Coordinates of C-alpha atoms in Angstrom, one line a residue:
X59 CA 1.6 32.9 0.7
X60 CA -0.1 34.3 -2.7
X61 CA -3.8 35.1 -3.0
X62 CA -3.9 32.6 -5.9
X63 CA -2.5 29.8 -3.7
X64 CA -5.0 30.7 -0.9
X65 CA -7.8 30.5 -3.4
X66 CA -6.4 27.0 -4.5
X67 CA -6.2 25.9 -0.8
X68 CA -9.7 27.2 -0.1
X69 CA -11.1 25.3 -3.1
X70 CA -9.4 22.0 -2.1
X71 CA -10.8 22.4 1.5
X72 CA -14.1 23.3 0.3
X73 CA -14.1 20.1 -2.0
X74 CA -13.0 17.8 1.1
X75 CA -15.0 19.4 4.0
X76 CA -17.9 20.9 2.5
X77 CA -20.5 19.4 0.0
X78 CA -18.9 16.5 -1.6
X79 CA -19.1 16.4 -5.4
X80 CA -20.4 13.1 -7.1
X81 CA -17.6 10.5 -7.9
X82 CA -16.1 11.1 -11.3
X83 CA -16.7 7.6 -13.1
X84 CA -13.7 7.9 -15.4
X85 CA -11.4 8.5 -12.7
X86 CA -12.9 5.5 -10.7
X87 CA -12.6 3.2 -13.7
X88 CA -8.9 4.3 -14.1
X89 CA -8.1 3.8 -10.4
X90 CA -9.8 0.4 -10.5
X91 CA -7.6 -0.9 -13.4
X92 CA -4.3 0.7 -11.9
X93 CA -5.1 -0.8 -8.4
X94 CA -5.4 -4.2 -9.9
X95 CA -1.7 -4.5 -9.7
X96 CA -2.0 -5.0 -5.9
X97 CA -4.0 -8.2 -6.6
X98 CA -0.5 -9.7 -7.5
X99 CA 0.9 -9.1 -3.8
X100 CA -2.4 -10.0 -2.1
X101 CA -2.6 -13.2 -4.2
X102 CA 0.9 -14.4 -3.5
X103 CA 0.5 -13.7 0.4
X104 CA -2.8 -15.5 0.4
X105 CA -1.9 -18.5 -1.6
X106 CA 1.4 -19.0 0.0
X107 CA -0.1 -19.2 3.4
X108 CA -1.7 -22.5 2.6
X109 CA 0.6 -23.7 -0.4
X110 CA 3.7 -23.8 2.1
X111 CA 1.9 -26.6 4.0
X112 CA 1.9 -28.8 0.7
X113 CA 5.3 -27.7 -0.4
X114 CA 7.0 -28.5 2.9
X115 CA 5.5 -32.0 2.7
X116 CA 6.3 -32.4 -1.1
X117 CA 9.8 -31.1 -1.0
X118 CA 10.7 -32.1 2.4
X119 CA 11.6 -28.5 3.7
X120 CA 12.6 -27.5 7.0
X121 CA 10.6 -24.6 9.0
X122 CA 13.5 -22.3 8.3
X123 CA 13.4 -22.9 4.5
X124 CA 9.7 -22.5 4.6
X125 CA 9.8 -19.2 6.3
X126 CA 12.5 -17.9 4.0
X127 CA 10.3 -19.0 1.0
X128 CA 7.2 -17.3 2.3
X129 CA 8.9 -14.1 3.1
X130 CA 11.6 -13.7 0.6
X131 CA 9.3 -12.1 -2.0
X132 CA 9.0 -9.0 0.0
X133 CA 12.9 -8.8 0.0
X134 CA 13.1 -9.5 -3.7
X135 CA 10.5 -6.8 -4.3
X136 CA 13.0 -4.3 -3.2
X137 CA 14.6 -4.5 -6.6
X138 CA 11.2 -3.6 -8.3
X139 CA 10.4 -0.8 -5.7
X140 CA 13.7 0.9 -6.0
X141 CA 13.8 0.6 -10.0
X142 CA 9.9 1.6 -10.2
X143 CA 10.5 5.3 -9.2
X144 CA 13.1 6.1 -11.8
X145 CA 11.5 3.9 -14.4
X146 CA 8.0 5.6 -14.1
X147 CA 9.7 9.0 -14.4
X148 CA 11.2 8.0 -17.7
X149 CA 8.6 5.9 -19.3
X150 CA 5.5 7.0 -17.5
X151 CA 3.1 5.6 -14.9
X152 CA 1.1 3.8 -17.3
X153 CA 3.7 1.6 -19.0
X154 CA 5.4 0.9 -15.5
X155 CA 2.1 -1.0 -14.7
X156 CA 2.8 -3.2 -17.8
X157 CA 6.2 -3.9 -16.5
X158 CA 4.7 -5.1 -13.2
X159 CA 2.4 -7.4 -14.8
X160 CA 4.9 -8.9 -17.1
X161 CA 7.3 -9.6 -14.4
X162 CA 4.6 -11.3 -12.1
X163 CA 3.4 -13.4 -15.0
X164 CA 6.8 -14.7 -15.6
X165 CA 7.4 -15.4 -12.0
X166 CA 4.0 -17.3 -11.7
X167 CA 4.8 -19.5 -14.5
X168 CA 8.3 -20.2 -13.1
X169 CA 6.8 -21.0 -9.8
X170 CA 4.0 -23.2 -11.2
X171 CA 6.6 -25.5 -13.2
X172 CA 9.3 -25.4 -10.4
X173 CA 10.7 -28.9 -9.7
X174 CA 13.0 -27.8 -6.9
X175 CA 13.4 -25.5 -4.0
X176 CA 16.1 -23.7 -6.0
X177 CA 13.8 -23.0 -9.0
X178 CA 10.8 -22.1 -6.7
X179 CA 13.1 -19.4 -5.3
X180 CA 13.9 -18.1 -8.8
X181 CA 10.4 -17.8 -9.5
X182 CA 9.9 -15.9 -6.2
X183 CA 12.7 -13.6 -7.3
X184 CA 11.0 -12.8 -10.8
X185 CA 7.6 -12.3 -9.1
X186 CA 8.9 -10.1 -6.4
X187 CA 10.3 -7.5 -8.9
X188 CA 6.8 -7.4 -10.3
X189 CA 5.2 -7.0 -6.9
X190 CA 7.8 -4.1 -6.1
X191 CA 6.8 -2.3 -9.3
X192 CA 3.0 -2.8 -8.8
X193 CA 3.1 -1.5 -5.0
X194 CA 4.8 1.6 -5.9
X195 CA 3.0 2.6 -9.0
X196 CA -0.7 1.9 -8.3
X197 CA -1.1 4.4 -5.5
X198 CA 1.2 7.0 -7.2
X199 CA -0.8 6.9 -10.5
X200 CA -4.1 7.0 -8.8
X201 CA -3.3 10.0 -6.4
X202 CA -2.0 11.9 -9.5
X203 CA -5.1 11.2 -11.5
X204 CA -8.0 11.6 -8.8
X205 CA -9.4 14.8 -7.8
X206 CA -8.9 15.8 -4.1
X207 CA -12.5 15.2 -3.1
X208 CA -12.3 11.5 -3.8
X209 CA -8.5 10.9 -3.7
X210 CA -8.7 9.0 -0.3
X211 CA -11.3 6.6 -1.7
X212 CA -9.5 6.1 -5.1
X213 CA -6.0 5.7 -3.7
X214 CA -7.1 3.2 -0.9
X215 CA -8.4 0.8 -3.7
X216 CA -4.9 -0.6 -3.8
X217 CA -5.4 -1.9 -0.4
X218 CA -8.8 -3.3 -1.4
X219 CA -7.3 -5.3 -4.2
X220 CA -4.5 -6.5 -1.9
X221 CA -7.3 -7.8 0.2
X222 CA -9.2 -9.2 -2.8
X223 CA -6.0 -10.9 -3.9
X224 CA -5.5 -12.3 -0.4
X225 CA -9.0 -13.8 -0.2
X226 CA -8.5 -15.3 -3.8
X227 CA -5.4 -16.9 -2.6
X228 CA -7.1 -18.5 0.3
X229 CA -10.0 -19.7 -1.8
X230 CA -7.4 -21.2 -4.2
X231 CA -5.8 -23.0 -1.3
X232 CA -9.2 -24.5 -0.4
X233 CA -10.2 -25.3 -4.0
X234 CA -6.9 -27.3 -4.9
X235 CA -6.1 -28.8 -1.6
X236 CA -7.7 -32.0 -2.7
X237 CA -5.6 -32.5 -5.7
X238 CA -2.5 -34.8 -5.8
X239 CA 0.3 -33.4 -3.5
X240 CA 2.9 -32.5 -6.2
X241 CA 0.2 -31.0 -8.4
X242 CA -2.0 -28.9 -6.0
X243 CA 0.6 -26.4 -4.8
X244 CA 1.8 -25.9 -8.3
X245 CA -1.6 -24.9 -9.7
X246 CA -2.1 -22.7 -6.6
X247 CA 0.9 -20.6 -7.5
X248 CA 0.8 -21.0 -11.3
X249 CA -2.7 -19.6 -11.8
X250 CA -1.2 -16.1 -10.7
X251 CA -0.8 -15.5 -14.5
X252 CA -4.4 -14.7 -14.8
X253 CA -4.5 -11.4 -12.9
X254 CA -1.3 -10.4 -14.6
X255 CA -2.8 -10.7 -18.1
X256 CA -5.8 -8.6 -17.0
X257 CA -3.5 -5.9 -15.7
X258 CA -1.2 -6.0 -19.0
X259 CA -4.2 -5.6 -21.2
X260 CA -6.1 -3.4 -19.0
X261 CA -3.4 -0.7 -19.4
X262 CA -4.6 -0.1 -22.9
X263 CA -7.8 1.5 -21.6
X264 CA -6.1 3.9 -19.2
X265 CA -4.7 7.4 -19.8
X266 CA -1.3 8.7 -18.5
X267 CA -1.0 10.5 -15.4
X268 CA -1.7 14.2 -16.0
X269 CA 1.0 15.3 -13.6
X270 CA 3.6 13.1 -15.4
X271 CA 2.4 14.5 -18.7
X272 CA 3.1 18.1 -17.3
X273 CA 6.5 16.9 -16.2
X274 CA 7.1 16.0 -19.9
X275 CA 5.8 19.4 -20.9
X276 CA 2.8 17.8 -22.9
X277 CA 0.3 20.4 -21.6
X278 CA -2.4 19.6 -24.2
X279 CA -2.4 15.9 -23.3
X280 CA -2.6 16.8 -19.7
X281 CA -5.6 19.1 -20.2
X282 CA -7.4 16.3 -21.9
X283 CA -7.0 13.9 -19.0
X284 CA -7.8 16.5 -16.3
X285 CA -11.0 17.4 -18.4
X286 CA -12.0 13.8 -18.1
X287 CA -11.2 13.5 -14.5
X288 CA -12.6 16.6 -13.2
X289 CA -16.3 17.5 -12.5
X290 CA -16.0 20.9 -14.3
X291 CA -13.8 22.9 -16.6
X292 CA -13.0 25.3 -13.7
X293 CA -11.7 22.5 -11.6
X294 CA -9.6 21.0 -14.4
X295 CA -8.1 24.5 -15.0
X296 CA -7.4 25.0 -11.3
X297 CA -5.7 21.5 -11.1
X298 CA -3.7 22.2 -14.2
X299 CA -2.6 25.7 -12.8
X300 CA -1.3 24.0 -9.4
X301 CA 0.5 21.3 -11.4
X302 CA 2.3 23.9 -13.5
X303 CA 3.1 25.9 -10.7
X304 CA 4.7 22.9 -8.9
X305 CA 6.8 22.0 -12.1
X306 CA 7.9 25.8 -12.6
X307 CA 5.8 26.5 -15.7
X308 CA 4.3 29.9 -16.0
X309 CA 0.5 29.8 -15.3
X310 CA -0.2 32.0 -18.5
X311 CA 1.7 29.6 -20.8
X312 CA -0.8 27.9 -22.9
X313 CA 1.3 26.0 -25.5
X314 CA 0.4 22.5 -26.3
X315 CA 4.1 21.3 -25.6
X316 CA 6.6 23.3 -23.5
X317 CA 10.2 22.6 -22.7
X318 CA 10.8 21.5 -19.1
X319 CA 14.2 21.1 -17.6
X320 CA 15.7 17.6 -17.9
X321 CA 16.2 17.2 -14.1
X322 CA 12.4 17.8 -13.7
X323 CA 11.2 15.6 -16.5
X324 CA 13.3 12.4 -16.1
X325 CA 13.8 12.5 -12.1
X326 CA 17.4 12.8 -12.0
X327 CA 18.9 14.3 -8.9
X328 CA 15.6 13.2 -6.8
X329 CA 17.6 11.0 -4.5
X330 CA 20.0 13.8 -3.4
X331 CA 17.1 16.1 -2.7
X332 CA 15.2 13.4 -0.7
X333 CA 18.1 12.0 1.4
X334 CA 21.2 14.1 1.4
X335 CA 20.2 17.8 1.0
X336 CA 16.4 17.8 2.0
X337 CA 14.7 21.1 2.9
X338 CA 13.1 21.0 6.5
X339 CA 9.8 20.0 4.9
X340 CA 11.1 17.4 2.6
X341 CA 13.0 15.9 5.7
X342 CA 9.8 15.8 7.8
X343 CA 8.0 14.2 4.7
X344 CA 10.6 11.5 4.2
X345 CA 10.5 10.6 8.0
X346 CA 6.8 10.4 7.8
X347 CA 7.0 8.1 4.6
X348 CA 9.7 5.9 6.0
X349 CA 8.0 5.8 9.4
X350 CA 4.4 4.8 8.5
X351 CA 5.9 2.2 6.0
X352 CA 8.1 0.7 8.8
X353 CA 5.2 0.5 11.4
X354 CA 2.6 -1.0 9.0
X355 CA 4.7 -3.9 8.7
X356 CA 6.4 -4.2 12.0
X357 CA 3.1 -4.6 14.0
X358 CA 2.9 -8.1 12.4
X359 CA 0.2 -8.0 9.7
X360 CA 2.0 -10.4 7.4
X361 CA 2.7 -12.8 10.3
X362 CA -0.9 -13.1 10.9
X363 CA -2.0 -13.4 7.3
X364 CA 0.8 -15.5 6.1
X365 CA 0.9 -17.9 9.0
X366 CA -2.9 -17.9 10.0
X367 CA -3.2 -21.7 9.6
X368 CA -0.3 -22.2 12.0
X369 CA -1.9 -19.6 14.4
X370 CA -5.2 -21.3 14.3
X371 CA -3.3 -24.7 14.9
X372 CA -1.6 -23.1 17.9
X373 CA -5.0 -21.8 19.1
X374 CA -6.0 -25.5 19.2
X375 CA -7.8 -26.0 15.8
X376 CA -6.1 -29.2 14.9
X377 CA -7.7 -30.1 11.4
X378 CA -6.1 -28.8 8.4
X379 CA -9.4 -28.4 6.7
X380 CA -10.7 -26.2 9.6
X381 CA -7.5 -24.2 9.7
X382 CA -7.9 -23.4 5.9
X383 CA -11.6 -22.5 6.4
X384 CA -10.8 -20.2 9.3
X385 CA -8.1 -18.7 7.0
X386 CA -10.8 -17.9 4.4
X387 CA -12.7 -16.2 7.2
X388 CA -9.7 -13.9 7.8
X389 CA -9.6 -13.2 4.2
X390 CA -13.4 -12.3 4.1
X391 CA -13.0 -10.1 7.2
X392 CA -10.3 -8.1 5.7
X393 CA -12.0 -7.7 2.5
X394 CA -15.2 -6.5 4.1
X395 CA -13.6 -4.1 6.4
X396 CA -11.5 -2.4 3.7
X397 CA -14.6 -1.3 2.1
X398 CA -15.2 0.7 5.4
X399 CA -12.1 2.4 5.0
X400 CA -12.8 3.3 1.2
X401 CA -16.0 5.2 2.2
X402 CA -14.8 6.8 5.4
X403 CA -11.3 8.2 4.4
X404 CA -12.6 11.3 2.6
X405 CA -15.2 11.9 5.3
X406 CA -13.4 11.2 8.6
X407 CA -9.8 12.0 7.5
X408 CA -6.5 10.1 7.8
X409 CA -5.5 10.9 11.4
X410 CA -8.6 9.9 13.3
X411 CA -8.9 6.6 11.5
X412 CA -5.2 5.8 12.1
X413 CA -5.2 6.7 15.7
X414 CA -8.4 4.8 16.5
X415 CA -7.5 1.6 14.5
X416 CA -3.9 1.4 15.9
X417 CA -5.3 1.5 19.4
X418 CA -7.8 -1.3 18.3
X419 CA -4.8 -3.3 16.8
X420 CA -3.0 -3.0 20.2
X421 CA -6.1 -4.4 22.2
X422 CA -6.3 -7.3 19.5
X423 CA -2.8 -8.2 19.6
X424 CA -2.7 -8.2 23.3
X425 CA -5.8 -10.3 23.5
X426 CA -4.3 -12.7 20.9
X427 CA -1.1 -13.0 22.9
X428 CA -3.0 -13.8 26.0
X429 CA -5.1 -16.4 24.3
X430 CA -2.3 -18.3 22.6
X431 CA -0.3 -18.2 25.8
X432 CA -3.2 -19.8 27.7
X433 CA -3.7 -22.5 25.0
X434 CA 0.1 -23.0 24.9
X435 CA 0.0 -23.8 28.8
X436 CA -3.1 -25.7 29.5
X437 CA -4.0 -27.0 26.1
X438 CA -7.2 -27.0 24.1
X439 CA -9.3 -27.6 27.2
X440 CA -9.4 -23.8 27.7
X441 CA -12.2 -23.1 25.1
X442 CA -12.6 -19.5 26.0
X443 CA -8.9 -18.9 25.0
X444 CA -9.4 -20.7 21.8
X445 CA -12.5 -18.3 21.1
X446 CA -10.6 -15.4 22.2
X447 CA -7.8 -16.1 19.9
X448 CA -9.9 -16.6 16.9
X449 CA -12.0 -13.5 17.6
X450 CA -8.7 -11.5 18.2
X451 CA -7.3 -12.5 14.9
X452 CA -10.5 -11.4 13.0
X453 CA -10.6 -8.0 15.0
X454 CA -6.9 -7.4 14.3
X455 CA -7.3 -7.7 10.5
X456 CA -10.4 -5.7 10.6
X457 CA -8.7 -2.9 12.3
X458 CA -5.6 -3.2 10.0
X459 CA -8.0 -3.1 7.0
X460 CA -9.8 0.2 8.1
X461 CA -6.6 2.0 9.1
X462 CA -3.0 1.2 8.5
X463 CA -3.7 -1.0 5.5
X464 CA -5.3 1.5 3.1
X465 CA -4.2 4.8 4.6
X466 CA -0.5 4.2 4.1
X467 CA -0.8 4.2 0.4
X468 CA -3.2 7.3 0.5
X469 CA -1.0 9.2 2.8
X470 CA 2.4 8.6 1.2
X471 CA 1.1 9.4 -2.2
X472 CA -0.4 12.7 -1.0
X473 CA 2.6 14.1 1.0
X474 CA 5.5 13.8 -1.4
X475 CA 6.0 16.8 -3.7
X476 CA 5.4 16.1 -7.5
X477 CA 9.0 15.8 -8.6
X478 CA 9.9 13.8 -5.6
X479 CA 6.6 11.3 -5.7
X480 CA 7.7 8.5 -7.8
X481 CA 11.1 7.9 -6.2
X482 CA 10.1 8.9 -2.8
X483 CA 7.1 6.4 -3.0
X484 CA 9.6 3.8 -4.2
X485 CA 11.7 4.3 -1.0
X486 CA 8.8 4.0 1.1
X487 CA 7.8 0.8 -0.7
X488 CA 11.3 -0.4 -0.2
X489 CA 11.1 0.0 3.6
X490 CA 7.5 -1.6 3.6
X491 CA 8.9 -4.7 1.6
X492 CA 12.1 -4.9 3.7
X493 CA 10.3 -5.2 7.0
X494 CA 7.4 -7.2 5.6
X495 CA 10.2 -9.8 4.5
X496 CA 11.9 -9.6 7.9
X497 CA 8.7 -10.2 9.8
X498 CA 7.6 -13.1 7.4
X499 CA 11.0 -14.7 7.5
X500 CA 11.5 -14.5 11.2
X501 CA 8.0 -15.2 12.7
X502 CA 8.5 -19.0 13.1
X503 CA 11.8 -18.6 14.9
X504 CA 10.6 -15.7 16.8
X505 CA 7.6 -17.6 18.0
X506 CA 9.9 -20.4 19.1
X507 CA 12.3 -18.0 20.9
X508 CA 9.6 -16.0 22.7
X509 CA 6.6 -18.4 22.3
X510 CA 4.0 -17.6 20.0
X511 CA 2.1 -15.4 22.5
X512 CA 5.2 -13.6 23.3
X513 CA 5.6 -12.8 19.7
X514 CA 2.3 -11.1 19.6
X515 CA 3.0 -9.2 22.9
X516 CA 6.0 -7.9 21.1
X517 CA 3.8 -6.7 18.0
X518 CA 1.5 -5.1 20.7
X519 CA 4.3 -3.0 22.1
X520 CA 5.3 -1.8 18.6
X521 CA 1.8 -0.7 18.0
X522 CA 2.1 1.6 21.0
X523 CA 5.2 3.3 19.4
X524 CA 3.2 3.4 16.2
X525 CA 0.3 5.3 17.8
X526 CA 2.9 7.9 19.2
X527 CA 4.5 8.4 15.9
X528 CA 1.1 9.1 14.2
X529 CA 0.0 11.4 17.0
X530 CA 3.1 13.6 17.0
X531 CA 4.3 13.7 13.3
X532 CA 1.6 13.2 10.9
X533 CA -0.7 16.1 10.0
X534 CA -4.1 15.7 8.4
X535 CA -4.2 15.9 4.6
X536 CA -8.0 15.3 3.8
X537 CA -9.3 17.5 1.1
X538 CA -6.1 19.3 0.2
X539 CA -4.4 19.6 -3.2
X540 CA -1.3 17.5 -3.7
X541 CA 0.4 20.7 -4.3
X542 CA -0.6 22.1 -1.0
X543 CA 0.4 19.3 1.5
X544 CA 4.0 20.1 1.6
X545 CA 3.1 23.2 3.4
X546 CA 2.1 21.4 6.5
X547 CA 5.5 19.8 6.9
X548 CA 8.9 21.2 8.3
X549 CA 8.5 21.1 12.0
X550 CA 6.2 19.9 14.6
X551 CA 4.0 22.9 14.8
X552 CA 1.8 21.6 11.9
X553 CA -1.4 22.0 14.0
X554 CA -0.5 25.7 14.1
X555 CA -0.1 25.7 10.3
X556 CA -3.5 24.2 9.8
X557 CA -5.1 26.9 11.8
X558 CA -3.3 29.7 9.9
X559 CA -4.3 28.1 6.6
X560 CA -7.9 27.7 7.9
X561 CA -7.7 31.5 8.8
X562 CA -6.4 32.4 5.3
X563 CA -9.3 30.5 3.8
X564 CA -11.9 32.5 6.0
X565 CA -10.4 35.8 5.1
X566 CA -11.0 35.1 1.3

C-alpha cells in the first residue's frame, strides 16, 4: 500500500464520512439525463400490468401466452445487456445510451401497430434489446461521472426513473382503459416512443464518461469533464490520478493524448479475466455482482409489480377499475420511497439499508402470503385479510424501493474495476433480466401449483437467503473512490480490511 494510495483513500473516506460537500449540479444534470434510460423498463413493466388485461380479451390469449408475453421482454433484454458492455467499451458510454433509445423507440412503434400475437412478440424483442442496453449503461455511466461523495445518490437515480416509468405506465393504463378494446392497449404500448425521443436527443447535452476517455488515452478531454463534475481543482486532479493509475498511465504523464494498450481501450479479453482466470478479489466481486442481481429478482418484485391487478383480485377486490386504482397506489408508493433511498444511501451506507429492508421485505411477503391464503380459503368475508394483503403489498414495494431496488445499481457499478466495469455490469444485468423473466413468465403457473399465498411464502424464504448473502459477502463501499473498492474483496475477512484501511487513514 503506497502513501499516495493511502492519501487517496483517506480523501475519499473524508468525503463520504465527514462533512459532505454540496451537490455538483453539472454531475446531477448528466446523471438525470443518463438515468432516463431506466424509464424505458419501468414504463414497460407498469403499462404491461394493465395492458395484458385488454390484450388477453382482444386477442383471445391463454394465461400461459399472457405470462410469456409479459415476462419475455426481460429475456430478450439479455441480448442488449450482453452486447452493451463491449459496445460501450468501443463507442463510448454516451452513444450506447442513444442505441438504447433507438431500439426501444422502434419496439414501441412495432407493439403499437401489432395486429397479432406474433407481431407483438417481435416488438417485445426489439424493445427488450433497448431495455438491456439502457439498464447496463445508465448506472455505469453515472458511477464513472459522479464524485464519490454523491455517487450513491446519483447512481440510484436509475431506480428512481424505473419507478417513475412504472407509475407512468400505471397512469397510462388508467387513462386509456376507457377507449375501444382494440385501440386502448395499442396506445398504452405505442406512446413509449415519447421517453425514447427524450433520451436520444438528451444525449446531445451530455459529456462522455471521464474514465472511458482515459481508457482511450484522451487525457485532456477527461480533465475537462472532471473539472466540471468535481468541486475543486484538487479533487479533479485526485480523481484523474486515480483513474490513470487504474489504467496504467504514469501519474506524471500530462500529454493531451497518450497511447493505451488496445486490450485496455476496447475491452478485449475482459470475459477471460472475469470468468475464466479471475484473481481472488475479482472472483469475489463477480460472485457479489451475480448474487445481488439474482436475489433482487428472485424475491418476486416483478411478480408483485407486473401482476398487481391480479393480486388485488385474489385479495378480494373484484372491480377492474378499483384494481387499476390500487395498482396506481403501488406505483406512487414505489416512487415516493425511492426518494428516501436517494437521500440516505450516502449517509447511512449500502449494507445497513440492504440488511434492514430485506428483513422488512421478508415480513411483508410473509404477511402477504398469509392474507392471500386466508382470502383464498374463506372468501372476501375476511376483511382483515384483504386489508393485510393490500398493506403488505405497499410495505413490500416500499421496502424494495429503499433497499434492493436502488442499491443494486449503485453497488455493482462501484465494485467492478474500471477495465472490467462495462462488461461486468453487463453480466450482472443479464442475470437480473434472466431471473426477472423467469419470475414473470412462471408466476401465474407457480401460483396455481402452490396457491398464490404459497408463491409468496416461497419468495419470503428466498429473502432469508438473500439477507445471509448480504451479511456475509458484501462489504460497505460508501465514500470510497471507485479505484479503491477492489481492495475490500478477495476473501471473507473484509471487515478486518476495513479496520486496516481505517488505521492507515488515521496514521496519515
